[in-house]
Coordinates of C-alpha atoms in Angstrom, one line a residue:
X1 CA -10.2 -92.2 80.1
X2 CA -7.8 -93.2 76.8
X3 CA -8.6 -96.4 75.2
X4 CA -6.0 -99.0 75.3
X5 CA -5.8 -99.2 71.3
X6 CA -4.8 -95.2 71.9
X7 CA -2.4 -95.2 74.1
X8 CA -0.3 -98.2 72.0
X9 CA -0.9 -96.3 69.0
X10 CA 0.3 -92.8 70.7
X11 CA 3.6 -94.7 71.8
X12 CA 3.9 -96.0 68.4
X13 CA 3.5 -92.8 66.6
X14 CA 5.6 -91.6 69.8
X15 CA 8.6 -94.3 68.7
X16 CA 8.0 -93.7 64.9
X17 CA 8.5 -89.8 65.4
X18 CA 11.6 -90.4 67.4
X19 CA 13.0 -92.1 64.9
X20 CA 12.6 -90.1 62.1
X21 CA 14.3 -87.6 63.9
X22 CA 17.4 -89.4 64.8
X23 CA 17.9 -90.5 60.8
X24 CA 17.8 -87.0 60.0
X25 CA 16.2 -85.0 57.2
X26 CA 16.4 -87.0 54.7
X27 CA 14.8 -89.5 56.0
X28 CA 12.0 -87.6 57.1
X29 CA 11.5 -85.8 53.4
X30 CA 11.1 -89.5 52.0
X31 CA 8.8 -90.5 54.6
X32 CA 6.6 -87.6 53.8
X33 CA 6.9 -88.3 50.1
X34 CA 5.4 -92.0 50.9
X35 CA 2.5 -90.8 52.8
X36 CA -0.6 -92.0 51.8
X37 CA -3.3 -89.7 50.8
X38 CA -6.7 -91.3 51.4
X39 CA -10.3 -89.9 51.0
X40 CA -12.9 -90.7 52.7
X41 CA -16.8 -89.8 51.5
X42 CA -19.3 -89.6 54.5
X43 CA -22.3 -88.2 56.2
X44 CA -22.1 -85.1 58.2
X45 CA -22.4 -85.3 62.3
X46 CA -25.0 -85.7 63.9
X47 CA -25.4 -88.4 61.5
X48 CA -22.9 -92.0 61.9
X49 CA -19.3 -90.2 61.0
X50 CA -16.0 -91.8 61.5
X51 CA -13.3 -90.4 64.2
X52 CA -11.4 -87.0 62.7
X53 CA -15.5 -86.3 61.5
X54 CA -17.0 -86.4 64.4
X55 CA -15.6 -86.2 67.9
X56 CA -14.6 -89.6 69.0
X57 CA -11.2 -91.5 69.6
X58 CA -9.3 -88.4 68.3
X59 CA -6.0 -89.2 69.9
X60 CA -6.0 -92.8 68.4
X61 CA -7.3 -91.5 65.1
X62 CA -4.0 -89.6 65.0
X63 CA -2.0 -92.0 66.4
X64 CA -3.3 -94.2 63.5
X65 CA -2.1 -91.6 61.1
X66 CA 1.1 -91.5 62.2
X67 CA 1.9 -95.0 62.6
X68 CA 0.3 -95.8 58.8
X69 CA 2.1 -92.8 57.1
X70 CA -1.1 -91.9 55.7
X71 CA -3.8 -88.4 55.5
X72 CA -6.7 -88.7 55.8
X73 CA -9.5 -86.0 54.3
X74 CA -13.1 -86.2 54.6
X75 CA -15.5 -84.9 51.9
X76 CA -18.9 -84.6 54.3
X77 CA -22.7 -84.0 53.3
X78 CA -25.9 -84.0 54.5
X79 CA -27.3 -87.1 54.2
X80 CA -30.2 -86.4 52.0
X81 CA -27.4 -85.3 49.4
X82 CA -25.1 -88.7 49.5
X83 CA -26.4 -90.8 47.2
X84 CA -26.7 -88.3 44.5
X85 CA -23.6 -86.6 45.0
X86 CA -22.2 -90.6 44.5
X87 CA -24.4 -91.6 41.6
X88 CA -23.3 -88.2 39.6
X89 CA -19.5 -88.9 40.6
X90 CA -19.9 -92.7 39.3
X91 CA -21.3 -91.5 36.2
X92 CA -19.0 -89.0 35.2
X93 CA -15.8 -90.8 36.0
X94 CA -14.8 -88.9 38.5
X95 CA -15.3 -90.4 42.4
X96 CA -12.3 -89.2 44.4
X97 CA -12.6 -91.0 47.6
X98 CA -11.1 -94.3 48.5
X99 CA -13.8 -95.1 51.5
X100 CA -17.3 -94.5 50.8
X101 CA -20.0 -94.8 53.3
X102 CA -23.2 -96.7 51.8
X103 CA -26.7 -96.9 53.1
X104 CA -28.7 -99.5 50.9
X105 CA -26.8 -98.6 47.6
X106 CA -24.2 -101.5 47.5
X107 CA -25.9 -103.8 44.5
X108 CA -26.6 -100.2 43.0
X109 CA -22.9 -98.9 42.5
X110 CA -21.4 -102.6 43.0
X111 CA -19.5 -102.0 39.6
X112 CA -17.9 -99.2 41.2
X113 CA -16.4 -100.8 44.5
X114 CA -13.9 -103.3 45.8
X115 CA -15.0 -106.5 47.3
X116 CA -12.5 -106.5 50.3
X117 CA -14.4 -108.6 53.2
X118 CA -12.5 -111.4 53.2
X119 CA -9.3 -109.8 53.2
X120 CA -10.4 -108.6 56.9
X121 CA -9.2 -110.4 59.8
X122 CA -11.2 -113.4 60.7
X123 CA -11.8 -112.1 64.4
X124 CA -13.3 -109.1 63.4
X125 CA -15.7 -111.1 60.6
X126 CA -16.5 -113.4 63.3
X127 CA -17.5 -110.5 65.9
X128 CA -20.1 -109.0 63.1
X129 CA -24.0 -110.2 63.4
X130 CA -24.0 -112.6 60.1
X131 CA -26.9 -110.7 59.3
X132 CA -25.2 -107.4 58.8
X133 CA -23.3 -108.4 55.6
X134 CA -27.2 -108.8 53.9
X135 CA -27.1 -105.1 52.8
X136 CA -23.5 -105.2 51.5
X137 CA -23.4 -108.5 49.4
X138 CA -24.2 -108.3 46.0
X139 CA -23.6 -111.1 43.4
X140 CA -22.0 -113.6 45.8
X141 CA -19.6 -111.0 46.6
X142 CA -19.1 -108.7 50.1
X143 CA -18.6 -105.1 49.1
X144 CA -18.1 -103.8 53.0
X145 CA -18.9 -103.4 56.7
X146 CA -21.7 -102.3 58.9
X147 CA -20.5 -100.1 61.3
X148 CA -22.9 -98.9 63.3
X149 CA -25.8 -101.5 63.9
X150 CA -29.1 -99.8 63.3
X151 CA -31.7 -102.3 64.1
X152 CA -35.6 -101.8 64.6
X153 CA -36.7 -102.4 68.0
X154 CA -39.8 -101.6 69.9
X155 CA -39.8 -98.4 72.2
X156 CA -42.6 -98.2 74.9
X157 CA -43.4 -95.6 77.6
X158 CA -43.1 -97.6 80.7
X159 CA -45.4 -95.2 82.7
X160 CA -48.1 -95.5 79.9
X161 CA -48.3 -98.9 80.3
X162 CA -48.1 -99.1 84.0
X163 CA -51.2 -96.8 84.1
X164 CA -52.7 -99.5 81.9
X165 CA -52.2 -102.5 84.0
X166 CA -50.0 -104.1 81.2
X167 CA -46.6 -105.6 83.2
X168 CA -44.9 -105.8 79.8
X169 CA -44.2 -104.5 76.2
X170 CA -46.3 -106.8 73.8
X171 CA -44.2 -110.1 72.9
X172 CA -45.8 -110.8 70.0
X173 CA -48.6 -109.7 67.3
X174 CA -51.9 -110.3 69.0
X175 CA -50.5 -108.2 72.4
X176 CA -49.0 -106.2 69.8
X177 CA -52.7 -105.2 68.5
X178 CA -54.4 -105.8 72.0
X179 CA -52.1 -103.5 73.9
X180 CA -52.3 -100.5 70.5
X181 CA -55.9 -100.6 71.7
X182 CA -55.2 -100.5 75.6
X183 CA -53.0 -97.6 75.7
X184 CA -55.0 -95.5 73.3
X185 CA -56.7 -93.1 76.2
X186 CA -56.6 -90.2 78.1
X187 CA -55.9 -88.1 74.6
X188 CA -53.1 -90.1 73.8
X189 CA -52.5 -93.0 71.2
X190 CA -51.0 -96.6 71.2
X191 CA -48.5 -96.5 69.0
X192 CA -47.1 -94.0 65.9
X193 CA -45.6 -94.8 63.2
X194 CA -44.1 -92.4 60.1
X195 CA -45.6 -93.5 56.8
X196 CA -45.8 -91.1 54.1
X197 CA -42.5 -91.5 52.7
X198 CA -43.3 -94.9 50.7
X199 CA -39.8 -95.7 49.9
X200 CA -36.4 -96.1 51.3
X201 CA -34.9 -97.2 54.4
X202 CA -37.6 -96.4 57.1
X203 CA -40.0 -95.7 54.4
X204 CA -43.8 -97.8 54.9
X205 CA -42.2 -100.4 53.0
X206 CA -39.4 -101.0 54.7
X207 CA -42.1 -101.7 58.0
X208 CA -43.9 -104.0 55.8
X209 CA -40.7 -105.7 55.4
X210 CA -39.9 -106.5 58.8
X211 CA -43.0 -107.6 59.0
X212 CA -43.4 -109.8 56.3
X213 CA -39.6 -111.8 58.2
X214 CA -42.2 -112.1 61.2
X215 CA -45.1 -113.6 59.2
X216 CA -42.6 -116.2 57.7
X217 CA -41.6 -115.0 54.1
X218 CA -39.1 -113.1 52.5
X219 CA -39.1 -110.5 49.0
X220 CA -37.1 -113.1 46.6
X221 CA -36.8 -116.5 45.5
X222 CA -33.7 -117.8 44.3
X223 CA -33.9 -116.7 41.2
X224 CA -34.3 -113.0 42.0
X225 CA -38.1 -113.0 41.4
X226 CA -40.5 -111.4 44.2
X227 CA -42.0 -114.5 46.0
X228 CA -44.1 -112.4 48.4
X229 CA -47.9 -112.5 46.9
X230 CA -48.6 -115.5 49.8
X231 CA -50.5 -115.7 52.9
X232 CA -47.3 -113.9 54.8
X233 CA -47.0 -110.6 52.7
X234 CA -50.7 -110.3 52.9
X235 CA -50.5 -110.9 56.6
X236 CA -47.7 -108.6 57.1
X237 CA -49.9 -105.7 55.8
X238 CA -52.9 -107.4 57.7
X239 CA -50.9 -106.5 60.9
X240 CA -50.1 -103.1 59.7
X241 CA -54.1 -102.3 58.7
X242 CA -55.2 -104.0 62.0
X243 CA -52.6 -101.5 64.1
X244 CA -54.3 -98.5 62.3
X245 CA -57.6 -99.4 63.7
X246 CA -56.7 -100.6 66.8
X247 CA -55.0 -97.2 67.6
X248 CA -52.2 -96.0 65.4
X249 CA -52.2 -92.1 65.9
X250 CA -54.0 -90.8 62.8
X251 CA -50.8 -88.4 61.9
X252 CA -48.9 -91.4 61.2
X253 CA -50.2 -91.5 57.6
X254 CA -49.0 -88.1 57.1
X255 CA -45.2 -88.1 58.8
X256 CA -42.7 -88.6 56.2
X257 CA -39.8 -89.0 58.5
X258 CA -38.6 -90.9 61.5
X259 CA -37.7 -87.5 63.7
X260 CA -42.1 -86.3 62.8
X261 CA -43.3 -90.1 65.0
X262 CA -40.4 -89.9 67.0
X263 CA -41.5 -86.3 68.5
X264 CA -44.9 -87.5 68.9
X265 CA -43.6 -90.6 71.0
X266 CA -41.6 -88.2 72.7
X267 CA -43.8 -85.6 73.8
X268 CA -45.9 -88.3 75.5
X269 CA -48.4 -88.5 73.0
X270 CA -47.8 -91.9 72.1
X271 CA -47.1 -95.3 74.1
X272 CA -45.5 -97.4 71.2
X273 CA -43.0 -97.1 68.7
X274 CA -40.8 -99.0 66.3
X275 CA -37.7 -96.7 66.2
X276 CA -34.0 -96.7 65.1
X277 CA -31.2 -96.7 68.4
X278 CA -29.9 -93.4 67.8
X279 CA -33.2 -92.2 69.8
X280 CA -32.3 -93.1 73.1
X281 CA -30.4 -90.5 73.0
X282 CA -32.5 -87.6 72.1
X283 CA -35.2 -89.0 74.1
X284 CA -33.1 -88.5 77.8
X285 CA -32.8 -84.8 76.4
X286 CA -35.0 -82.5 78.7
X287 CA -34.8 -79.9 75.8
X288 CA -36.7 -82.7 73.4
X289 CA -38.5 -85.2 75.4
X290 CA -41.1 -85.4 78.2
X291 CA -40.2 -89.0 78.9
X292 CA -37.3 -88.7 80.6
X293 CA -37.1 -91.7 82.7
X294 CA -39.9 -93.6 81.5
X295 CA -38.3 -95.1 78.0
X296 CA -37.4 -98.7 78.0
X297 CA -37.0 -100.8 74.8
X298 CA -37.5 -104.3 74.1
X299 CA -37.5 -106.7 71.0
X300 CA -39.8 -106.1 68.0
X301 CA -43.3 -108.4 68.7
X302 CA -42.8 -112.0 67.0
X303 CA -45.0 -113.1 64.3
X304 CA -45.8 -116.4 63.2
X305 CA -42.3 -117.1 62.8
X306 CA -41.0 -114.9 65.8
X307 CA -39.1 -111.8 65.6
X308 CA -37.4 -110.4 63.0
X309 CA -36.5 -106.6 61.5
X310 CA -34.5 -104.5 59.2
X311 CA -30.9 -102.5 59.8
X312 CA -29.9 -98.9 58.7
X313 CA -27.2 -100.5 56.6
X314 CA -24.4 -98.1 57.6
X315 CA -21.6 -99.2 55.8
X316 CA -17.8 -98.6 54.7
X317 CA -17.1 -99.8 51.2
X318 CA -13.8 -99.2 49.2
X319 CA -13.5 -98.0 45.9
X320 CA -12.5 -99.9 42.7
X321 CA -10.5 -96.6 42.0
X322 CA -9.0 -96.4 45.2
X323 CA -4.7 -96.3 44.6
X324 CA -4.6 -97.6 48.2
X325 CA -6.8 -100.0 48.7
X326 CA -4.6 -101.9 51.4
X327 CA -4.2 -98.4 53.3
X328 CA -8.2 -97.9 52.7
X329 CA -9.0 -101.4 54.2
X330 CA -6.7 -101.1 57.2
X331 CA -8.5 -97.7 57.9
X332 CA -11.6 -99.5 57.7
X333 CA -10.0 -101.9 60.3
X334 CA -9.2 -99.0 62.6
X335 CA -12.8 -97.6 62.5
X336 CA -14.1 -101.0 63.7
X337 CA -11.3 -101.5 66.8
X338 CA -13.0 -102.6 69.6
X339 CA -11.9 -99.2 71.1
X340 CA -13.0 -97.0 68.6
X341 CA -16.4 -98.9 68.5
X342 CA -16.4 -98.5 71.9
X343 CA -15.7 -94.6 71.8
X344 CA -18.1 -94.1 69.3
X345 CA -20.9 -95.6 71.3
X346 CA -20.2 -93.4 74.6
X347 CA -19.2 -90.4 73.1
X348 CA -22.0 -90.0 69.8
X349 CA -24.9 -92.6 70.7
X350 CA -24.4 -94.7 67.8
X351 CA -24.1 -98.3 68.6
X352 CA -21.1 -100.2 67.4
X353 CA -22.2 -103.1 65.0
X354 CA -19.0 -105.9 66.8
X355 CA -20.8 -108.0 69.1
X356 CA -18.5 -107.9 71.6
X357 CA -19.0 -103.9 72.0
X358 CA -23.0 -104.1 72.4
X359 CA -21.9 -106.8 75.0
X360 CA -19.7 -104.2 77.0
X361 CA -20.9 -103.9 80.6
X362 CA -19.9 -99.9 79.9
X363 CA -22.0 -99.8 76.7
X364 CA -24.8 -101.1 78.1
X365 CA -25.2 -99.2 81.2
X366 CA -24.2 -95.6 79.3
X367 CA -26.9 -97.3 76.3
X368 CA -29.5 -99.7 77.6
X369 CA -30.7 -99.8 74.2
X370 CA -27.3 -101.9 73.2
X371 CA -28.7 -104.5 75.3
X372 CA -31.9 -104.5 73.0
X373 CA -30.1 -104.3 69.8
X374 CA -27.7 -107.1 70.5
X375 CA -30.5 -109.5 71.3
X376 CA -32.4 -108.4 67.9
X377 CA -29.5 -109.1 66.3
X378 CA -29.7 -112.7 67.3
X379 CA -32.7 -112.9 65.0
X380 CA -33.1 -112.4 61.5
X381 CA -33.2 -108.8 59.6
X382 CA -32.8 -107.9 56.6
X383 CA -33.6 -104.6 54.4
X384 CA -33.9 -106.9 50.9
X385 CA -31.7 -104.3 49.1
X386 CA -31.0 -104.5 44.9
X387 CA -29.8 -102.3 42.3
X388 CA -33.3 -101.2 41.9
X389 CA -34.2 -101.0 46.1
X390 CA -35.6 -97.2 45.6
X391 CA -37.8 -98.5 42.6
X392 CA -38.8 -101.5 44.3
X393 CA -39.4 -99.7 48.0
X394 CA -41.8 -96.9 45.8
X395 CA -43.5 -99.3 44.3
X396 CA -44.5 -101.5 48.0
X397 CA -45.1 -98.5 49.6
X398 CA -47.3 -96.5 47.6
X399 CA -49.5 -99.6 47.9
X400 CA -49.0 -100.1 51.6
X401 CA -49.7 -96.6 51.9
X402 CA -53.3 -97.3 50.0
X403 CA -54.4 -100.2 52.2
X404 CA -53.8 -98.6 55.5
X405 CA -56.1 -95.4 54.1
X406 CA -58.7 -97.9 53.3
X407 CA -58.4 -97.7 49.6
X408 CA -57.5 -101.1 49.5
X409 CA -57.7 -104.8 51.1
X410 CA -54.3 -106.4 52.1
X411 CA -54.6 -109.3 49.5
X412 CA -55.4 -106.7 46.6
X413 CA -52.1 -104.4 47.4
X414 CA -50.0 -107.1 48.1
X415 CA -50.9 -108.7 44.3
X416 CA -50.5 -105.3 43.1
X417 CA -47.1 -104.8 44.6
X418 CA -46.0 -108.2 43.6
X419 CA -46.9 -107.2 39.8
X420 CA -45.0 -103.9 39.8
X421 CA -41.7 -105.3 41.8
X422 CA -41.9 -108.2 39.5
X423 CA -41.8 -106.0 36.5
X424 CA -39.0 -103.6 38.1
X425 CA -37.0 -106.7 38.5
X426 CA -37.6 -107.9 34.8
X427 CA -36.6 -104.7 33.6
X428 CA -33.1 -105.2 35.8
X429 CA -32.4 -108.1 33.1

């Protein structure tokens, strides 16, 4: 069924057409000589793409078109090839696009875009988890919009834990651990994990991270500086060490990405994860998953200070170079309609990031995982992204990666982490 925002925008277009025709040729050449020319940078399907990119709200996306007198073209990539296809473009003076999807990079290329937030209407700001604009704020300063909201949650395999006795997914850490070593029988494991990519987005520091916003602390002081050596870094790792022994599956040291743990967890080999929304998806898919039926979801266990995670930071940012940045920003508008959110939801599995969308009864019952994500959202995340975020993510995780292989204690990596991020952050100046 057409979304409301569609059908307006197709009897707009509809009414704008008409006219144009009934003014003649002329006015229809000058029309076409206005039209605005926009490009937009982006990742490939199956990844988070925007309508006319992947296939969602078409008919409104062209309806938009119409009624804007603007083009839109899409340069697309794998994802892996973004950032440097960005960071080559910046460099050499020559980045064509006027919206440009980011994931983490904002305070890296924040000389090269336009700090449009607050020229966005103040419902839409207001329907955006605060939390979301974290990963796109450098310098005081709101370079764009999350548009898909990517939390960390906690998938379990309902049947594993029924078998178990346990009546409910671990609420906080020491269930968390207790439960790891509960469900770790019959051949099977507790919980996986994917650690051997140290940095990024997903990478073993970015676990440590969420983490570390459950013990209590955070990565930096006001004055930029890492403030992480206490007791809640070190007990952040703690958690992560104790998990290993307690029944971590021993491949998670080796998996490097998301999609190696997520098979495990969903070939039934596993009873726990921390995982991105986009697997719900994949896991009701009799072609990839044995646990058809038995996936449910819940909050990430609460620490000492209760719960708390990281996002995927999917974001639209304009750039400084656009020629229309008015045109770019109301295209940015149009991918975060209520509608379109909505569309994009039920037709691709990502989850809009406006509140009111994760809310929809229809969302929720086509996604149960929206449910999930909306009541994380409620509670602190954040990725702790800088300039130097890939640097500063290595440098965490390779020593993250050390202590849960034994070669060292939690309070020796964590000082050693501490000393390397605060030299990374020195060298920022």
């Amino acid at each position: 069924m057409q979304s409301t925002i569609s059908r307006r925008l197709i009897l707009k277009s509809a009414g704008l057409a008409a006219a144009a025709a009934a003014t003649g040729s002329l006015f229809g050449r000058y029309a076409q000589a206005q039209e605005a020319a926009l490009s937009v940078f982006g990742p490939l399907p199956p990844d988070p793409a925007p309508p006319g990119a992947a296939k969602f709200a078409e008919a409104a996306f062209e309806a938009w078109k119409a009624a804007n007198g603007a083009s839109v073209n899409y340069e697309l990539l794998a994802w892996p090839q973004l950032h440097d296809r960005m960071a080559t473009a910046f460099a050499s003076g020559h980045a064509p696009w006027d919206v440009i999807y980011m994931c983490a990079w904002v305070p890296e290329f924040e000389s090269f875009l336009r700090p449009f937030v607050d020229d966005l209407p103040a419902d839409l700001i207001a329907d955006l988890p605060e939390s979301s604009f974290k990963t796109v704020t450098w310098n005081g300063k709101r370079y764009g919009t999350v548009f898909t909201l990517s939390l960390l949650t906690l998938f379990f395999n309902t049947e594993h834990l029924e078998q178990a006795g346990i009546k409910a997914p671990p609420q906080n850490w020491d269930e968390f651990k207790r439960f790891t070593k509960e469900l770790t029988r019959d051949g099977r494991f507790g919980y996986v994990a994917n650690y051997a990519e140290a940095a990024g987005i997903g990478g073993a520091a970015s676990y440590w991270m969420a983490f570390l916003q459950q013990a209590g602390g955070t990565m930096y002081g006001e004055d930029g500086m890492p403030v992480f050596k206490g007791d809640a870094g070190v007990d952040a790792l703690q958690m992560m060490i104790d998990l290993m022994a307690a029944g971590t599956e021993p491949g998670s040291i080796s998996y490097a990405g998301i999609n190696d743990a997520s098979n495990v967890f969903m070939s039934g080999r596993a009873s726990m994860m921390m995982n991105w929304p986009y697997m719900w998806n994949p896991a009701q898919d009799p072609k990839q998953s044995q646990i058809i039926g038995k996936l449910a979801a819940s909050l990430l266990p609460a620490g000492p200070a209760g719960t708390a995670s990281i996002d995927g930071t999917d974001a639209w940012t304009i750039s400084k170079a656009s020629a229309n940045p008015e045109k770019a920003r109301k295209l940015i508008e149009f991918y975060l309609d209520k509608d379109v959110q909505k569309r994009q939801a039920l037709d691709t599995g990502w989850l809009p990031s406006r509140l009111s969308v994760l809310g929809d009864p229809e969302v929720q019952a086509a996604l149960p995982i929206a449910g999930v994500v909306l009541e994380q959202a409620q509670h602190p995340y954040d990725s702790f992204v800088t300039p130097d975020f890939t640097q500063v993510s290595q440098a965490i995780g390779t020593v993250v990666q050390k202590a849960l292989q034994g070669q060292k204690t939690a309070a020796e990596a964590i000082a050693e982490a501490h000393d390397l991020v605060t030299a990374i952050v020195k060298r920022r100046g």
